[in-house]
């Protein structure tokens, strides 16, 4: 497959009037590099999501990636599940979906798939799904809409279907939270982000990315109807969950 990855320079120059973070064309083009350098163990998280999705993806059902971005998860999962399974990627960024479609075509994607421009704050269609994935997406859904979205996912899953979530979180204790954030910025420095890049991105995300505590996420999943919930990944202020519908 052709390498279409662009280096993340989104915040490398001083921004005089910072605005809220948006997944426009500039971010879409640099997204793969951005997420690999910004999210600890991102490639391992992807591998874990994929191998759990393999276990639960049922023939004749849909695998739905909410906030599919550039399609990395779908491309990784594609070789391992039944050909009758349809992939549906939903994102609210037309630029991300354009990049996603390009990557799928470059990966010689032959299975049925549908890329949908949709806002998760609205009533996006979730039906006949054996697997629903939220990879670093739920944190961008405004809190007032999150419970409704998780309930809509639960209702749209088949019996035995799973919700797989990777998410930035808050520590349960504010002391640890401060330390974890400090360690996270150290991680970004090790991945060659400058102080200006770290500061400007933090400011841009301040009103857009709103994390919950691990316990708050689990409570929300339980209240939606999921009876079995497990944390499968944890690195300071990043976590992964899987929830099964009985």
PDB file of C-alpha atoms in Angstrom:
ATOM      1  CA  UNK A   1       0.000   0.000   0.000  1.00  0.00           C
ATOM      2  CA  UNK A   2       1.226   3.482  -0.840  1.00  0.00           C
ATOM      3  CA  UNK A   3       2.390   5.558   2.141  1.00  0.00           C
ATOM      4  CA  UNK A   4       0.010   8.518   2.441  1.00  0.00           C
ATOM      5  CA  UNK A   5       1.093   9.584   5.934  1.00  0.00           C
ATOM      6  CA  UNK A   6       1.899  13.279   6.402  1.00  0.00           C
ATOM      7  CA  UNK A   7       3.940  14.534   9.368  1.00  0.00           C
ATOM      8  CA  UNK A   8       1.923  16.322  12.047  1.00  0.00           C
ATOM      9  CA  UNK A   9       2.832  20.023  11.883  1.00  0.00           C
ATOM     10  CA  UNK A  10      -0.661  21.297  12.733  1.00  0.00           C
ATOM     11  CA  UNK A  11       0.461  23.292  15.784  1.00  0.00           C
ATOM     12  CA  UNK A  12       4.103  23.875  14.844  1.00  0.00           C
ATOM     13  CA  UNK A  13       3.590  27.577  14.088  1.00  0.00           C
ATOM     14  CA  UNK A  14       2.293  30.170  16.527  1.00  0.00           C
ATOM     15  CA  UNK A  15      -1.465  30.690  16.369  1.00  0.00           C
ATOM     16  CA  UNK A  16      -2.425  34.242  17.349  1.00  0.00           C
ATOM     17  CA  UNK A  17      -6.142  33.531  17.883  1.00  0.00           C
ATOM     18  CA  UNK A  18      -6.580  29.922  19.011  1.00  0.00           C
ATOM     19  CA  UNK A  19      -9.871  28.280  18.059  1.00  0.00           C
ATOM     20  CA  UNK A  20     -11.458  24.967  19.045  1.00  0.00           C
ATOM     21  CA  UNK A  21      -9.857  21.854  17.537  1.00  0.00           C
ATOM     22  CA  UNK A  22     -11.496  20.741  14.282  1.00  0.00           C
ATOM     23  CA  UNK A  23     -10.986  17.638  12.155  1.00  0.00           C
ATOM     24  CA  UNK A  24     -10.589  19.557   8.907  1.00  0.00           C
ATOM     25  CA  UNK A  25      -8.379  18.864   5.897  1.00  0.00           C
ATOM     26  CA  UNK A  26      -5.118  19.818   7.639  1.00  0.00           C
ATOM     27  CA  UNK A  27      -5.763  17.482  10.564  1.00  0.00           C
ATOM     28  CA  UNK A  28      -7.097  14.707   8.298  1.00  0.00           C
ATOM     29  CA  UNK A  29      -3.912  14.711   6.229  1.00  0.00           C
ATOM     30  CA  UNK A  30      -1.680  14.554   9.301  1.00  0.00           C
ATOM     31  CA  UNK A  31      -3.986  12.440  11.469  1.00  0.00           C
ATOM     32  CA  UNK A  32      -2.184   9.088  11.233  1.00  0.00           C
ATOM     33  CA  UNK A  33       1.118  10.624  12.302  1.00  0.00           C
ATOM     34  CA  UNK A  34      -0.609  12.764  14.930  1.00  0.00           C
ATOM     35  CA  UNK A  35      -2.386   9.885  16.631  1.00  0.00           C
ATOM     36  CA  UNK A  36       0.654   7.572  16.587  1.00  0.00           C
ATOM     37  CA  UNK A  37       2.794  10.265  18.259  1.00  0.00           C
ATOM     38  CA  UNK A  38       0.078  11.562  20.597  1.00  0.00           C
ATOM     39  CA  UNK A  39      -1.572   8.388  21.900  1.00  0.00           C
ATOM     40  CA  UNK A  40       0.600   6.033  23.978  1.00  0.00           C
ATOM     41  CA  UNK A  41       0.679   2.482  22.556  1.00  0.00           C
ATOM     42  CA  UNK A  42      -1.706   3.500  19.764  1.00  0.00           C
ATOM     43  CA  UNK A  43      -0.680   0.657  17.472  1.00  0.00           C
ATOM     44  CA  UNK A  44      -1.033  -1.843  20.314  1.00  0.00           C
ATOM     45  CA  UNK A  45      -4.485  -0.443  21.167  1.00  0.00           C
ATOM     46  CA  UNK A  46      -5.464  -0.917  17.526  1.00  0.00           C
ATOM     47  CA  UNK A  47      -4.222  -4.513  17.633  1.00  0.00           C
ATOM     48  CA  UNK A  48      -6.209  -5.174  20.826  1.00  0.00           C
ATOM     49  CA  UNK A  49      -9.374  -3.650  19.375  1.00  0.00           C
ATOM     50  CA  UNK A  50      -9.004  -5.753  16.232  1.00  0.00           C
ATOM     51  CA  UNK A  51      -8.387  -9.085  17.950  1.00  0.00           C
ATOM     52  CA  UNK A  52     -11.392  -8.555  20.252  1.00  0.00           C
ATOM     53  CA  UNK A  53     -13.565  -7.510  17.305  1.00  0.00           C
ATOM     54  CA  UNK A  54     -12.542 -10.732  15.502  1.00  0.00           C
ATOM     55  CA  UNK A  55     -13.941 -12.754  18.414  1.00  0.00           C
ATOM     56  CA  UNK A  56     -17.377 -11.148  18.200  1.00  0.00           C
ATOM     57  CA  UNK A  57     -17.934 -10.138  14.550  1.00  0.00           C
ATOM     58  CA  UNK A  58     -20.722 -12.406  13.279  1.00  0.00           C
ATOM     59  CA  UNK A  59     -21.434 -13.316   9.619  1.00  0.00           C
ATOM     60  CA  UNK A  60     -24.265 -11.306   8.083  1.00  0.00           C
ATOM     61  CA  UNK A  61     -23.976  -8.444  10.591  1.00  0.00           C
ATOM     62  CA  UNK A  62     -22.461  -4.966  10.566  1.00  0.00           C
ATOM     63  CA  UNK A  63     -19.225  -3.787  12.157  1.00  0.00           C
ATOM     64  CA  UNK A  64     -19.686  -0.080  12.855  1.00  0.00           C
ATOM     65  CA  UNK A  65     -16.773   2.270  13.527  1.00  0.00           C
ATOM     66  CA  UNK A  66     -18.081   5.503  15.067  1.00  0.00           C
ATOM     67  CA  UNK A  67     -15.579   8.264  14.454  1.00  0.00           C
ATOM     68  CA  UNK A  68     -13.777   6.082  11.937  1.00  0.00           C
ATOM     69  CA  UNK A  69     -11.301   8.875  11.006  1.00  0.00           C
ATOM     70  CA  UNK A  70      -8.929   7.548   8.312  1.00  0.00           C
ATOM     71  CA  UNK A  71     -10.106   3.914   8.475  1.00  0.00           C
ATOM     72  CA  UNK A  72      -7.111   2.373  10.272  1.00  0.00           C
ATOM     73  CA  UNK A  73      -9.268   0.005  12.353  1.00  0.00           C
ATOM     74  CA  UNK A  74     -11.327  -1.204   9.398  1.00  0.00           C
ATOM     75  CA  UNK A  75      -8.209  -1.844   7.312  1.00  0.00           C
ATOM     76  CA  UNK A  76      -6.609  -3.802  10.160  1.00  0.00           C
ATOM     77  CA  UNK A  77      -9.740  -5.873  10.796  1.00  0.00           C
ATOM     78  CA  UNK A  78     -10.624  -6.574   7.172  1.00  0.00           C
ATOM     79  CA  UNK A  79      -8.508  -9.729   6.551  1.00  0.00           C
ATOM     80  CA  UNK A  80      -9.772 -11.570   9.622  1.00  0.00           C
ATOM     81  CA  UNK A  81     -13.569 -11.553   9.513  1.00  0.00           C
ATOM     82  CA  UNK A  82     -16.186 -13.200   7.310  1.00  0.00           C
ATOM     83  CA  UNK A  83     -16.714 -11.658   3.866  1.00  0.00           C
ATOM     84  CA  UNK A  84     -20.457 -11.279   4.526  1.00  0.00           C
ATOM     85  CA  UNK A  85     -19.786  -8.732   7.290  1.00  0.00           C
ATOM     86  CA  UNK A  86     -20.365  -5.154   6.169  1.00  0.00           C
ATOM     87  CA  UNK A  87     -18.168  -2.358   7.522  1.00  0.00           C
ATOM     88  CA  UNK A  88     -19.796   0.997   8.261  1.00  0.00           C
ATOM     89  CA  UNK A  89     -17.625   3.994   9.085  1.00  0.00           C
ATOM     90  CA  UNK A  90     -19.319   7.087  10.492  1.00  0.00           C
ATOM     91  CA  UNK A  91     -17.562  10.420  10.972  1.00  0.00           C
ATOM     92  CA  UNK A  92     -18.650  14.053  11.143  1.00  0.00           C
ATOM     93  CA  UNK A  93     -15.656  15.214   9.082  1.00  0.00           C
ATOM     94  CA  UNK A  94     -16.029  15.035   5.294  1.00  0.00           C
ATOM     95  CA  UNK A  95     -12.247  15.471   5.009  1.00  0.00           C
ATOM     96  CA  UNK A  96     -11.630  12.461   7.261  1.00  0.00           C
ATOM     97  CA  UNK A  97     -14.039  10.318   5.229  1.00  0.00           C
ATOM     98  CA  UNK A  98     -12.323  11.385   2.005  1.00  0.00           C
ATOM     99  CA  UNK A  99      -8.962  10.313   3.450  1.00  0.00           C
ATOM    100  CA  UNK A 100     -10.554   7.092   4.740  1.00  0.00           C
ATOM    101  CA  UNK A 101     -12.002   6.208   1.343  1.00  0.00           C
ATOM    102  CA  UNK A 102      -8.606   6.821  -0.294  1.00  0.00           C
ATOM    103  CA  UNK A 103      -6.882   4.514   2.202  1.00  0.00           C
ATOM    104  CA  UNK A 104      -9.496   1.774   1.744  1.00  0.00           C
ATOM    105  CA  UNK A 105      -9.053   1.892  -2.021  1.00  0.00           C
ATOM    106  CA  UNK A 106      -5.253   1.811  -1.690  1.00  0.00           C
ATOM    107  CA  UNK A 107      -5.658  -1.240   0.562  1.00  0.00           C
ATOM    108  CA  UNK A 108      -7.651  -2.941  -2.242  1.00  0.00           C
ATOM    109  CA  UNK A 109     -10.748  -3.105  -0.067  1.00  0.00           C
ATOM    110  CA  UNK A 110     -13.272  -5.458  -1.637  1.00  0.00           C
ATOM    111  CA  UNK A 111     -15.734  -6.183   1.182  1.00  0.00           C
ATOM    112  CA  UNK A 112     -18.983  -4.188   1.322  1.00  0.00           C
ATOM    113  CA  UNK A 113     -18.533  -0.942   3.200  1.00  0.00           C
ATOM    114  CA  UNK A 114     -20.322   2.341   3.631  1.00  0.00           C
ATOM    115  CA  UNK A 115     -18.835   5.629   4.775  1.00  0.00           C
ATOM    116  CA  UNK A 116     -21.416   7.917   6.339  1.00  0.00           C
ATOM    117  CA  UNK A 117     -21.138  11.610   7.135  1.00  0.00           C
ATOM    118  CA  UNK A 118     -22.918  11.770  10.473  1.00  0.00           C
ATOM    119  CA  UNK A 119     -22.926  13.682  13.744  1.00  0.00           C
ATOM    120  CA  UNK A 120     -22.936  11.425  16.819  1.00  0.00           C
ATOM    121  CA  UNK A 121     -24.933  14.080  18.648  1.00  0.00           C
ATOM    122  CA  UNK A 122     -27.768  13.309  16.234  1.00  0.00           C
ATOM    123  CA  UNK A 123     -29.668  10.057  15.588  1.00  0.00           C
ATOM    124  CA  UNK A 124     -27.106   8.127  13.530  1.00  0.00           C
ATOM    125  CA  UNK A 125     -28.375   4.705  12.466  1.00  0.00           C
ATOM    126  CA  UNK A 126     -26.972   1.741  14.402  1.00  0.00           C
ATOM    127  CA  UNK A 127     -28.571  -1.595  13.534  1.00  0.00           C
ATOM    128  CA  UNK A 128     -27.707  -5.285  13.126  1.00  0.00           C
ATOM    129  CA  UNK A 129     -24.285  -4.607  14.642  1.00  0.00           C
ATOM    130  CA  UNK A 130     -22.228  -7.391  16.208  1.00  0.00           C
ATOM    131  CA  UNK A 131     -19.382  -4.930  16.907  1.00  0.00           C
ATOM    132  CA  UNK A 132     -19.429  -1.180  17.499  1.00  0.00           C
ATOM    133  CA  UNK A 133     -16.114   0.628  17.930  1.00  0.00           C
ATOM    134  CA  UNK A 134     -15.463   4.019  19.521  1.00  0.00           C
ATOM    135  CA  UNK A 135     -11.710   4.577  19.205  1.00  0.00           C
ATOM    136  CA  UNK A 136     -10.814   7.934  20.783  1.00  0.00           C
ATOM    137  CA  UNK A 137     -14.251   9.226  19.784  1.00  0.00           C
ATOM    138  CA  UNK A 138     -16.563   9.244  22.813  1.00  0.00           C
ATOM    139  CA  UNK A 139     -14.386  11.908  24.471  1.00  0.00           C
ATOM    140  CA  UNK A 140     -15.435  14.338  21.708  1.00  0.00           C
ATOM    141  CA  UNK A 141     -19.180  13.735  22.208  1.00  0.00           C
ATOM    142  CA  UNK A 142     -20.610  16.451  24.413  1.00  0.00           C
ATOM    143  CA  UNK A 143     -21.463  14.997  27.844  1.00  0.00           C
ATOM    144  CA  UNK A 144     -25.160  15.820  27.607  1.00  0.00           C
ATOM    145  CA  UNK A 145     -25.423  13.447  24.590  1.00  0.00           C
ATOM    146  CA  UNK A 146     -23.195  10.576  25.728  1.00  0.00           C
ATOM    147  CA  UNK A 147     -25.711   8.470  27.650  1.00  0.00           C
ATOM    148  CA  UNK A 148     -28.176   8.665  24.761  1.00  0.00           C
ATOM    149  CA  UNK A 149     -25.478   7.572  22.293  1.00  0.00           C
ATOM    150  CA  UNK A 150     -24.402   4.586  24.415  1.00  0.00           C
ATOM    151  CA  UNK A 151     -28.044   3.513  24.799  1.00  0.00           C
ATOM    152  CA  UNK A 152     -28.543   3.824  21.025  1.00  0.00           C
ATOM    153  CA  UNK A 153     -25.484   1.617  20.507  1.00  0.00           C
ATOM    154  CA  UNK A 154     -26.783  -0.960  22.995  1.00  0.00           C
ATOM    155  CA  UNK A 155     -30.157  -1.079  21.247  1.00  0.00           C
ATOM    156  CA  UNK A 156     -28.496  -1.470  17.827  1.00  0.00           C
ATOM    157  CA  UNK A 157     -26.264  -4.380  18.851  1.00  0.00           C
ATOM    158  CA  UNK A 158     -27.238  -7.989  18.213  1.00  0.00           C
ATOM    159  CA  UNK A 159     -27.426 -10.378  21.170  1.00  0.00           C
ATOM    160  CA  UNK A 160     -23.847 -11.108  22.228  1.00  0.00           C
ATOM    161  CA  UNK A 161     -22.634  -8.012  20.378  1.00  0.00           C
ATOM    162  CA  UNK A 162     -19.903  -5.841  21.816  1.00  0.00           C
ATOM    163  CA  UNK A 163     -18.997  -2.214  22.239  1.00  0.00           C
ATOM    164  CA  UNK A 164     -15.238  -1.606  22.166  1.00  0.00           C
ATOM    165  CA  UNK A 165     -14.055   1.780  23.437  1.00  0.00           C
ATOM    166  CA  UNK A 166     -10.630   3.392  23.603  1.00  0.00           C
ATOM    167  CA  UNK A 167     -10.712   6.638  25.502  1.00  0.00           C
ATOM    168  CA  UNK A 168      -8.764   9.388  27.213  1.00  0.00           C
ATOM    169  CA  UNK A 169      -9.875   9.457  30.844  1.00  0.00           C
ATOM    170  CA  UNK A 170      -9.474  11.346  34.098  1.00  0.00           C
ATOM    171  CA  UNK A 171      -7.862   9.733  37.122  1.00  0.00           C
ATOM    172  CA  UNK A 172     -10.192   9.012  40.020  1.00  0.00           C
ATOM    173  CA  UNK A 173      -8.079  11.225  42.284  1.00  0.00           C
ATOM    174  CA  UNK A 174      -7.078  14.766  41.290  1.00  0.00           C
ATOM    175  CA  UNK A 175      -3.532  14.322  42.638  1.00  0.00           C
ATOM    176  CA  UNK A 176      -2.911  11.392  40.306  1.00  0.00           C
ATOM    177  CA  UNK A 177      -4.643  13.256  37.506  1.00  0.00           C
ATOM    178  CA  UNK A 178      -2.117  16.094  37.661  1.00  0.00           C
ATOM    179  CA  UNK A 179       0.773  13.635  37.657  1.00  0.00           C
ATOM    180  CA  UNK A 180      -0.661  11.568  34.806  1.00  0.00           C
ATOM    181  CA  UNK A 181      -1.086  14.672  32.653  1.00  0.00           C
ATOM    182  CA  UNK A 182       2.499  15.644  33.384  1.00  0.00           C
ATOM    183  CA  UNK A 183       3.720  12.168  32.351  1.00  0.00           C
ATOM    184  CA  UNK A 184       1.604  12.398  29.200  1.00  0.00           C
ATOM    185  CA  UNK A 185       3.190  15.680  28.148  1.00  0.00           C
ATOM    186  CA  UNK A 186       6.603  14.127  28.804  1.00  0.00           C
ATOM    187  CA  UNK A 187       5.569  11.356  26.412  1.00  0.00           C
ATOM    188  CA  UNK A 188       4.714  13.930  23.754  1.00  0.00           C
ATOM    189  CA  UNK A 189       8.082  15.633  24.246  1.00  0.00           C
ATOM    190  CA  UNK A 190       9.795  12.273  23.709  1.00  0.00           C
ATOM    191  CA  UNK A 191       7.912  12.069  20.422  1.00  0.00           C
ATOM    192  CA  UNK A 192       9.416  15.386  19.266  1.00  0.00           C
ATOM    193  CA  UNK A 193       6.540  17.744  19.986  1.00  0.00           C
ATOM    194  CA  UNK A 194       7.710  21.214  20.998  1.00  0.00           C
ATOM    195  CA  UNK A 195       6.438  23.128  24.032  1.00  0.00           C
ATOM    196  CA  UNK A 196       4.501  25.426  21.692  1.00  0.00           C
ATOM    197  CA  UNK A 197       2.847  22.493  19.911  1.00  0.00           C
ATOM    198  CA  UNK A 198       1.856  20.889  23.222  1.00  0.00           C
ATOM    199  CA  UNK A 199       0.511  24.159  24.613  1.00  0.00           C
ATOM    200  CA  UNK A 200      -1.421  25.188  21.515  1.00  0.00           C
ATOM    201  CA  UNK A 201      -3.016  21.777  21.055  1.00  0.00           C
ATOM    202  CA  UNK A 202      -3.994  21.652  24.735  1.00  0.00           C
ATOM    203  CA  UNK A 203      -5.697  25.040  24.367  1.00  0.00           C
ATOM    204  CA  UNK A 204      -7.451  23.997  21.144  1.00  0.00           C
ATOM    205  CA  UNK A 205      -8.797  20.807  22.768  1.00  0.00           C
ATOM    206  CA  UNK A 206      -9.844  22.439  26.039  1.00  0.00           C
ATOM    207  CA  UNK A 207     -13.526  22.884  25.142  1.00  0.00           C
ATOM    208  CA  UNK A 208     -13.726  19.980  22.692  1.00  0.00           C
ATOM    209  CA  UNK A 209     -12.223  16.907  24.382  1.00  0.00           C
ATOM    210  CA  UNK A 210     -13.993  16.289  27.703  1.00  0.00           C
ATOM    211  CA  UNK A 211     -12.851  13.065  29.395  1.00  0.00           C
ATOM    212  CA  UNK A 212     -14.711  11.111  32.078  1.00  0.00           C
ATOM    213  CA  UNK A 213     -13.265   9.068  34.913  1.00  0.00           C
ATOM    214  CA  UNK A 214     -12.934   5.332  34.300  1.00  0.00           C
ATOM    215  CA  UNK A 215     -15.672   4.704  36.897  1.00  0.00           C
ATOM    216  CA  UNK A 216     -17.998   7.208  35.193  1.00  0.00           C
ATOM    217  CA  UNK A 217     -17.603   5.435  31.850  1.00  0.00           C
ATOM    218  CA  UNK A 218     -18.310   2.018  33.403  1.00  0.00           C
ATOM    219  CA  UNK A 219     -21.397   3.398  35.196  1.00  0.00           C
ATOM    220  CA  UNK A 220     -22.684   4.837  31.910  1.00  0.00           C
ATOM    221  CA  UNK A 221     -22.235   1.489  30.116  1.00  0.00           C
ATOM    222  CA  UNK A 222     -24.054  -0.371  32.913  1.00  0.00           C
ATOM    223  CA  UNK A 223     -26.960   2.068  32.921  1.00  0.00           C
ATOM    224  CA  UNK A 224     -27.333   1.591  29.155  1.00  0.00           C
ATOM    225  CA  UNK A 225     -27.840  -2.154  29.741  1.00  0.00           C
ATOM    226  CA  UNK A 226     -24.387  -3.722  29.376  1.00  0.00           C
ATOM    227  CA  UNK A 227     -23.919  -6.365  32.068  1.00  0.00           C
ATOM    228  CA  UNK A 228     -20.322  -7.431  31.365  1.00  0.00           C
ATOM    229  CA  UNK A 229     -17.730  -4.642  31.168  1.00  0.00           C
ATOM    230  CA  UNK A 230     -13.978  -5.034  31.321  1.00  0.00           C
ATOM    231  CA  UNK A 231     -10.992  -2.690  31.115  1.00  0.00           C
ATOM    232  CA  UNK A 232      -8.521  -4.191  28.638  1.00  0.00           C
ATOM    233  CA  UNK A 233      -5.985  -1.359  28.495  1.00  0.00           C
ATOM    234  CA  UNK A 234      -4.711   1.302  30.880  1.00  0.00           C
ATOM    235  CA  UNK A 235      -1.837   3.772  30.552  1.00  0.00           C
ATOM    236  CA  UNK A 236      -2.069   6.689  32.970  1.00  0.00           C
ATOM    237  CA  UNK A 237      -4.907   8.799  31.473  1.00  0.00           C
ATOM    238  CA  UNK A 238      -5.761   6.476  28.571  1.00  0.00           C
ATOM    239  CA  UNK A 239      -7.935   3.383  28.785  1.00  0.00           C
ATOM    240  CA  UNK A 240      -9.763   0.751  26.745  1.00  0.00           C
ATOM    241  CA  UNK A 241     -13.074  -0.962  27.590  1.00  0.00           C
ATOM    242  CA  UNK A 242     -15.137  -3.790  26.169  1.00  0.00           C
ATOM    243  CA  UNK A 243     -18.834  -4.223  27.004  1.00  0.00           C
ATOM    244  CA  UNK A 244     -21.037  -7.150  25.955  1.00  0.00           C
ATOM    245  CA  UNK A 245     -24.785  -7.177  25.347  1.00  0.00           C
ATOM    246  CA  UNK A 246     -26.364 -10.375  26.689  1.00  0.00           C
TER     247      UNK A 246
END
